[in-house]
Short mmCIF file of C-alpha atoms in Angstrom, two decimals:
data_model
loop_
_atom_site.label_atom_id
_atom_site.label_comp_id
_atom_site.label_asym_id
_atom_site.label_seq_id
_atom_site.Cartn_x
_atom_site.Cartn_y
_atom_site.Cartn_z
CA UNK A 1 -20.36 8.00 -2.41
CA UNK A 2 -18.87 6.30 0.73
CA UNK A 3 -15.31 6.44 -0.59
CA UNK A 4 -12.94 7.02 -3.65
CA UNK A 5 -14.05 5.13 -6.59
CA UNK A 6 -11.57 4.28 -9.86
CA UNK A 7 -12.11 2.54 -12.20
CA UNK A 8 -11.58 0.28 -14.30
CA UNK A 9 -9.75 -1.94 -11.90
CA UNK A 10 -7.53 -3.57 -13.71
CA UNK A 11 -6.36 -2.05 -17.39
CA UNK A 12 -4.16 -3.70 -20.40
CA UNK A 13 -2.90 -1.93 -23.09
CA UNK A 14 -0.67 -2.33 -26.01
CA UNK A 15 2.28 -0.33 -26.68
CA UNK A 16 1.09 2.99 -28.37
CA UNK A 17 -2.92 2.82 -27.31
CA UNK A 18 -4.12 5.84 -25.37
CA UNK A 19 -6.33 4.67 -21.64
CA UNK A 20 -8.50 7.40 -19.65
CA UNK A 21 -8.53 6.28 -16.15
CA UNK A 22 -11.24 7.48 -13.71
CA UNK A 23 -11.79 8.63 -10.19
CA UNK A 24 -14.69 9.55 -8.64
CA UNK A 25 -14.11 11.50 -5.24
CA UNK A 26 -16.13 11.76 -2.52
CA UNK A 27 -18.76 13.91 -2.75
CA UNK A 28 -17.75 17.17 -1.15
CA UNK A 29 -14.32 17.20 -1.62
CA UNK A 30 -12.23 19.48 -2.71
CA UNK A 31 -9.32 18.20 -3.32
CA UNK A 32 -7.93 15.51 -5.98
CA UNK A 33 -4.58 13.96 -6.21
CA UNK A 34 -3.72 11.62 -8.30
CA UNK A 35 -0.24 9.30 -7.87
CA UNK A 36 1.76 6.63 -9.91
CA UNK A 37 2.66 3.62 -7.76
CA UNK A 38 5.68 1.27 -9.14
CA UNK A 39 5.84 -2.18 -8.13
CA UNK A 40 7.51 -2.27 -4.74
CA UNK A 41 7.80 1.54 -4.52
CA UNK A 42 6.19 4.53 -2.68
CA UNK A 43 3.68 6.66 -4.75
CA UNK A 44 4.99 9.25 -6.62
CA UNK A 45 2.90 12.51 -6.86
CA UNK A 46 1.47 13.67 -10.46
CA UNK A 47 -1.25 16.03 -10.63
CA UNK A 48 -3.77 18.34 -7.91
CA UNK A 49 -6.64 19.66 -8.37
CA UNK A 50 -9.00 22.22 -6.08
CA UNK A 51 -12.13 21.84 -7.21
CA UNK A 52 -11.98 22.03 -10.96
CA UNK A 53 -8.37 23.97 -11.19
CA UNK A 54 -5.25 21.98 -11.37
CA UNK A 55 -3.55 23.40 -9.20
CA UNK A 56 -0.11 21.27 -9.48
CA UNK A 57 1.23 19.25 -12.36
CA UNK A 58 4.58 19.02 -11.47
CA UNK A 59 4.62 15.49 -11.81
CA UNK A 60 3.54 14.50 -14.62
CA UNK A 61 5.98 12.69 -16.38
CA UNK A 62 5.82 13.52 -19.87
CA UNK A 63 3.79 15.26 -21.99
CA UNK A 64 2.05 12.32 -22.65
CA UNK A 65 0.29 12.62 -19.50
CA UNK A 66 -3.04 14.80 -18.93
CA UNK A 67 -5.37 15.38 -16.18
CA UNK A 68 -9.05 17.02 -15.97
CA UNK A 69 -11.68 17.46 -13.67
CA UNK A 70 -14.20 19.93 -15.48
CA UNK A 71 -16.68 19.94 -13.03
CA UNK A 72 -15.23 19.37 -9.51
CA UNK A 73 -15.94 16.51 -9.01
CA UNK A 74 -14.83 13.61 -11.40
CA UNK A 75 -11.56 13.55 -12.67
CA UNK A 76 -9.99 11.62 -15.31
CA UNK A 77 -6.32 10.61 -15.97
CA UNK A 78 -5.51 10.37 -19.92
CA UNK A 79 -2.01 8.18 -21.06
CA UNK A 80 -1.47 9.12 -24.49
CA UNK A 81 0.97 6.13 -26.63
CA UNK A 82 1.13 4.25 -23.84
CA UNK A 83 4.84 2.82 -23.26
CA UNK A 84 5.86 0.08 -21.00
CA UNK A 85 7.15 2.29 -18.06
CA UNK A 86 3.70 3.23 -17.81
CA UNK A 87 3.03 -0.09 -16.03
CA UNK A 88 1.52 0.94 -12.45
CA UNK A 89 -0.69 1.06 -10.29
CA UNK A 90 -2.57 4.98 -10.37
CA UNK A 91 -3.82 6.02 -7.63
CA UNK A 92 -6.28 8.47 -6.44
CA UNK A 93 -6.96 10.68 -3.51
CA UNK A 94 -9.17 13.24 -2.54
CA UNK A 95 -9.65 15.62 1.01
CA UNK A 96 -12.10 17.95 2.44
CA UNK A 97 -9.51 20.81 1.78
CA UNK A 98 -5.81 19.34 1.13
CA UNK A 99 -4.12 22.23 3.22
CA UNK A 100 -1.37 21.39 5.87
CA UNK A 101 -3.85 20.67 8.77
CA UNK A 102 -6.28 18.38 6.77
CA UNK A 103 -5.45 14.71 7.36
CA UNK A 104 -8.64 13.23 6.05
CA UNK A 105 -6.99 11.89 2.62
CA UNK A 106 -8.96 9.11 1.07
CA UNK A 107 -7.08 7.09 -1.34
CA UNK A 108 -9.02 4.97 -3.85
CA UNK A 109 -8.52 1.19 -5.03
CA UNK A 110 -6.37 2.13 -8.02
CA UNK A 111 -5.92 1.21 -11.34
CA UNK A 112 -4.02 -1.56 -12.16
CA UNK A 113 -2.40 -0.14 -15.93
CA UNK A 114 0.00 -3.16 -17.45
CA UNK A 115 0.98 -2.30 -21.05
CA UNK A 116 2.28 -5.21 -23.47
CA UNK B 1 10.79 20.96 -2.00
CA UNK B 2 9.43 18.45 0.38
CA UNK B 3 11.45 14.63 0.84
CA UNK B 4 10.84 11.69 2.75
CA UNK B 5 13.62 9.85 3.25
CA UNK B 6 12.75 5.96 4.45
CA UNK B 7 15.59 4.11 5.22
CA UNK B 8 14.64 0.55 5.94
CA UNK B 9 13.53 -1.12 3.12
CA UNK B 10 12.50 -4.37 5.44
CA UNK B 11 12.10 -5.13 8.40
CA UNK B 12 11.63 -8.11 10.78
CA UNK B 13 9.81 -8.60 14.27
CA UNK B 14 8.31 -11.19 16.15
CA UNK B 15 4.59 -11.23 17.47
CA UNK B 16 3.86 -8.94 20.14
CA UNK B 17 7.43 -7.19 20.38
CA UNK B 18 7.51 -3.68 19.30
CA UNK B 19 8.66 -1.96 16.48
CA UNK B 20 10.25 1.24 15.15
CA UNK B 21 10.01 2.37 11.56
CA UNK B 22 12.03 5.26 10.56
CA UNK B 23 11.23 8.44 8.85
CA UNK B 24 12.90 12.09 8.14
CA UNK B 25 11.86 14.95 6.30
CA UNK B 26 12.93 17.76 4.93
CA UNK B 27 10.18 20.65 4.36
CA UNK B 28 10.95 24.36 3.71
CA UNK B 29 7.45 25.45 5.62
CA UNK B 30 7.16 26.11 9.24
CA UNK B 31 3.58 24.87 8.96
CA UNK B 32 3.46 20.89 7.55
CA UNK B 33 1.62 17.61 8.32
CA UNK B 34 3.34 14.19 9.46
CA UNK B 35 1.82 11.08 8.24
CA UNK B 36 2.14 7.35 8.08
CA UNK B 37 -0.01 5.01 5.90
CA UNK B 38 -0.40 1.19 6.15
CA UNK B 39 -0.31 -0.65 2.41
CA UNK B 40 -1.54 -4.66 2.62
CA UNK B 41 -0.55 -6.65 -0.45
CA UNK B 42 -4.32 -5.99 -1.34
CA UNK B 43 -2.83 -2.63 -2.02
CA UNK B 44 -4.80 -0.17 -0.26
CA UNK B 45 -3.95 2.21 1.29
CA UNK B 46 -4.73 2.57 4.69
CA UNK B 47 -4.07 5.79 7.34
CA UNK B 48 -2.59 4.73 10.45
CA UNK B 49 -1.59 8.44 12.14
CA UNK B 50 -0.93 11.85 11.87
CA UNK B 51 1.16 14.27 13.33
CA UNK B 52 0.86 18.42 12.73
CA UNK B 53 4.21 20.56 13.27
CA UNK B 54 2.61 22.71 15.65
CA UNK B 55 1.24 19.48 18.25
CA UNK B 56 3.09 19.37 21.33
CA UNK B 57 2.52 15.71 22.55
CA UNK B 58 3.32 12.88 20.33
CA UNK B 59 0.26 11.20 18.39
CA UNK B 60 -0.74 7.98 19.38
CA UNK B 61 -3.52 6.02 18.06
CA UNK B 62 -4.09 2.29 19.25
CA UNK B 63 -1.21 0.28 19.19
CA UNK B 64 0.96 3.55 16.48
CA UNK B 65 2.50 6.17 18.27
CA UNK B 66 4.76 8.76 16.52
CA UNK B 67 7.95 9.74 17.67
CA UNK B 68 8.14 13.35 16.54
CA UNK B 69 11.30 14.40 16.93
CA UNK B 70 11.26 18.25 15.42
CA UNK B 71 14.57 19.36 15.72
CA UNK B 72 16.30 16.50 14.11
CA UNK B 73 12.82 16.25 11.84
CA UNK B 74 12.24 12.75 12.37
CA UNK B 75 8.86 10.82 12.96
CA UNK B 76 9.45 7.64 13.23
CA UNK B 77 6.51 5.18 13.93
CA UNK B 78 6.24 2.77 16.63
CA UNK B 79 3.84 -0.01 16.29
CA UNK B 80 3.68 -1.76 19.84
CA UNK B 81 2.91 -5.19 20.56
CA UNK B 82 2.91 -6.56 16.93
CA UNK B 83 0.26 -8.76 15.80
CA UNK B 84 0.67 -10.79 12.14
CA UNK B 85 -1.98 -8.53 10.13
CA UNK B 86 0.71 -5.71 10.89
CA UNK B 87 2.51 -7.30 8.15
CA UNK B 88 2.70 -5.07 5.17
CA UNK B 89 4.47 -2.29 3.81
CA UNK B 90 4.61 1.43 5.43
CA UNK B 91 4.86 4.84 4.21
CA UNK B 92 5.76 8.18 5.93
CA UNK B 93 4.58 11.59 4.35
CA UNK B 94 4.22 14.99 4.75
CA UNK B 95 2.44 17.96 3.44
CA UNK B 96 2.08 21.77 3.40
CA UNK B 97 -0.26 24.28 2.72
CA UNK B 98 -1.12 23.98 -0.58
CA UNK B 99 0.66 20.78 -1.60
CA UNK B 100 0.06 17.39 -1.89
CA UNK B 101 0.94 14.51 0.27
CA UNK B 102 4.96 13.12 -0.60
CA UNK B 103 5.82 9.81 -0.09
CA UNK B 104 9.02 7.81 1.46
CA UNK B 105 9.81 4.67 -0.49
CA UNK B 106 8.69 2.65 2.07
CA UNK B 107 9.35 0.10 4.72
CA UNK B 108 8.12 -3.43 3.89
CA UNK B 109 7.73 -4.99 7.73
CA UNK B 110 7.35 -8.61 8.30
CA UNK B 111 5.59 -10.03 11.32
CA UNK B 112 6.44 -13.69 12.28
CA UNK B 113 5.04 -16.00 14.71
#
């Protein structure tokens, strides 16, 4: 596609429910990253991926928190028991190659998660 | 371990006076990327400019320039002649080989008429 799609948009969940959020790169790229944005804050880095290995998951902040991409290509973001300081905007980015001299980072939409 | 350390959580100009947002690092790699992003309360996110640690001149694109200071690792933006759509908040970050893009907090600038 033309850019980095996530969906869904928007997401509420109750206390305890488990969400799968989605990204769909563009096609070609290597590279994945997915990032938790706080109200007011910078994003914060969770997972990479190359291709289909994760390559970094560092950030992640529990383990709660799990990231695939089987295939390359689509990844998906799973919340397990959702709590409320899972409330953020998740964001996705992918590259060409993600390496120190590749500044072609495309950032998705995001997901809007708001647990109750 | 890469930071970015953003200092100015807001900011205030008028239209068309320049601007200065400030930025240092702090990257254990020789080899490392320099950028600065543009996010509108629509919440994209939007790449203004990018600097590599190996460029010689300052970047400039448009109205951005980066101030790459390497010594004292800064790289500050400056956004010249402001206009009101520059209103929004700003993010510096780096990366390395390998690694993904780190974030500053940001710098929420406000653009008045």
């Amino acid at each position: 596609g033309a850019g980095v799609s996530q969906s869904p948009r928007y997401k509420v969940a109750k206390r305890g429910q488990d969400v799968a959020l989605r990204c769909d790169p563009i096609s070609g790229h290597v590279s994945l990253f997915w990032y938790q944005q706080a109200l007011g804050q910078g994003p914060e880095f969770l997972t990479y991926f190359q291709n289909e290995a994760q390559l970094d998951k560092s950030g992640l902040p529990s383990d709660r928190f799990f990231a695939e991409r089987p295939e390359g290509s689509v990844s998906t973001l799973k919340i397990q028991r959702t709590q409320q300081e899972d409330s953020a905007v998740y964001l996705c980015a992918s590259s060409l190659s993600g390496g120190a001299y590749d500044y072609g980072y495309t950032f998705g939409s995001g997901t809007r998660l708001t647990v109750v | 371990a890469q930071k970015i350390t953003q200092t100015q959580p807001g900011m205030f100009v008028q239209e068309k006076e320049a601007v200065t947002l400030d930025c240092t690092y702090d990257t254990s790699d020789p080899s490392y990327g320099l950028f600065w992003y543009k996010q509108p309360s629509s919440g994209e996110m939007i790449f203004l400019i990018y600097q590599g640690s190996y460029d010689q001149q300052n970047a400039t694109e448009g109205r951005y320039s980066l101030n790459f200071q390497k010594a004292r690792k800064s790289a500050n933006l400056v956004i010249s002649a402001s206009q009101l759509g520059d209103s929004a908040m700003y993010f510096c970050a780096s990366n390395q080989a390998g690694t993904a893009l780190i974030f500053g907090k940001g710098t929420t600038l406000s653009v008045s008429s």
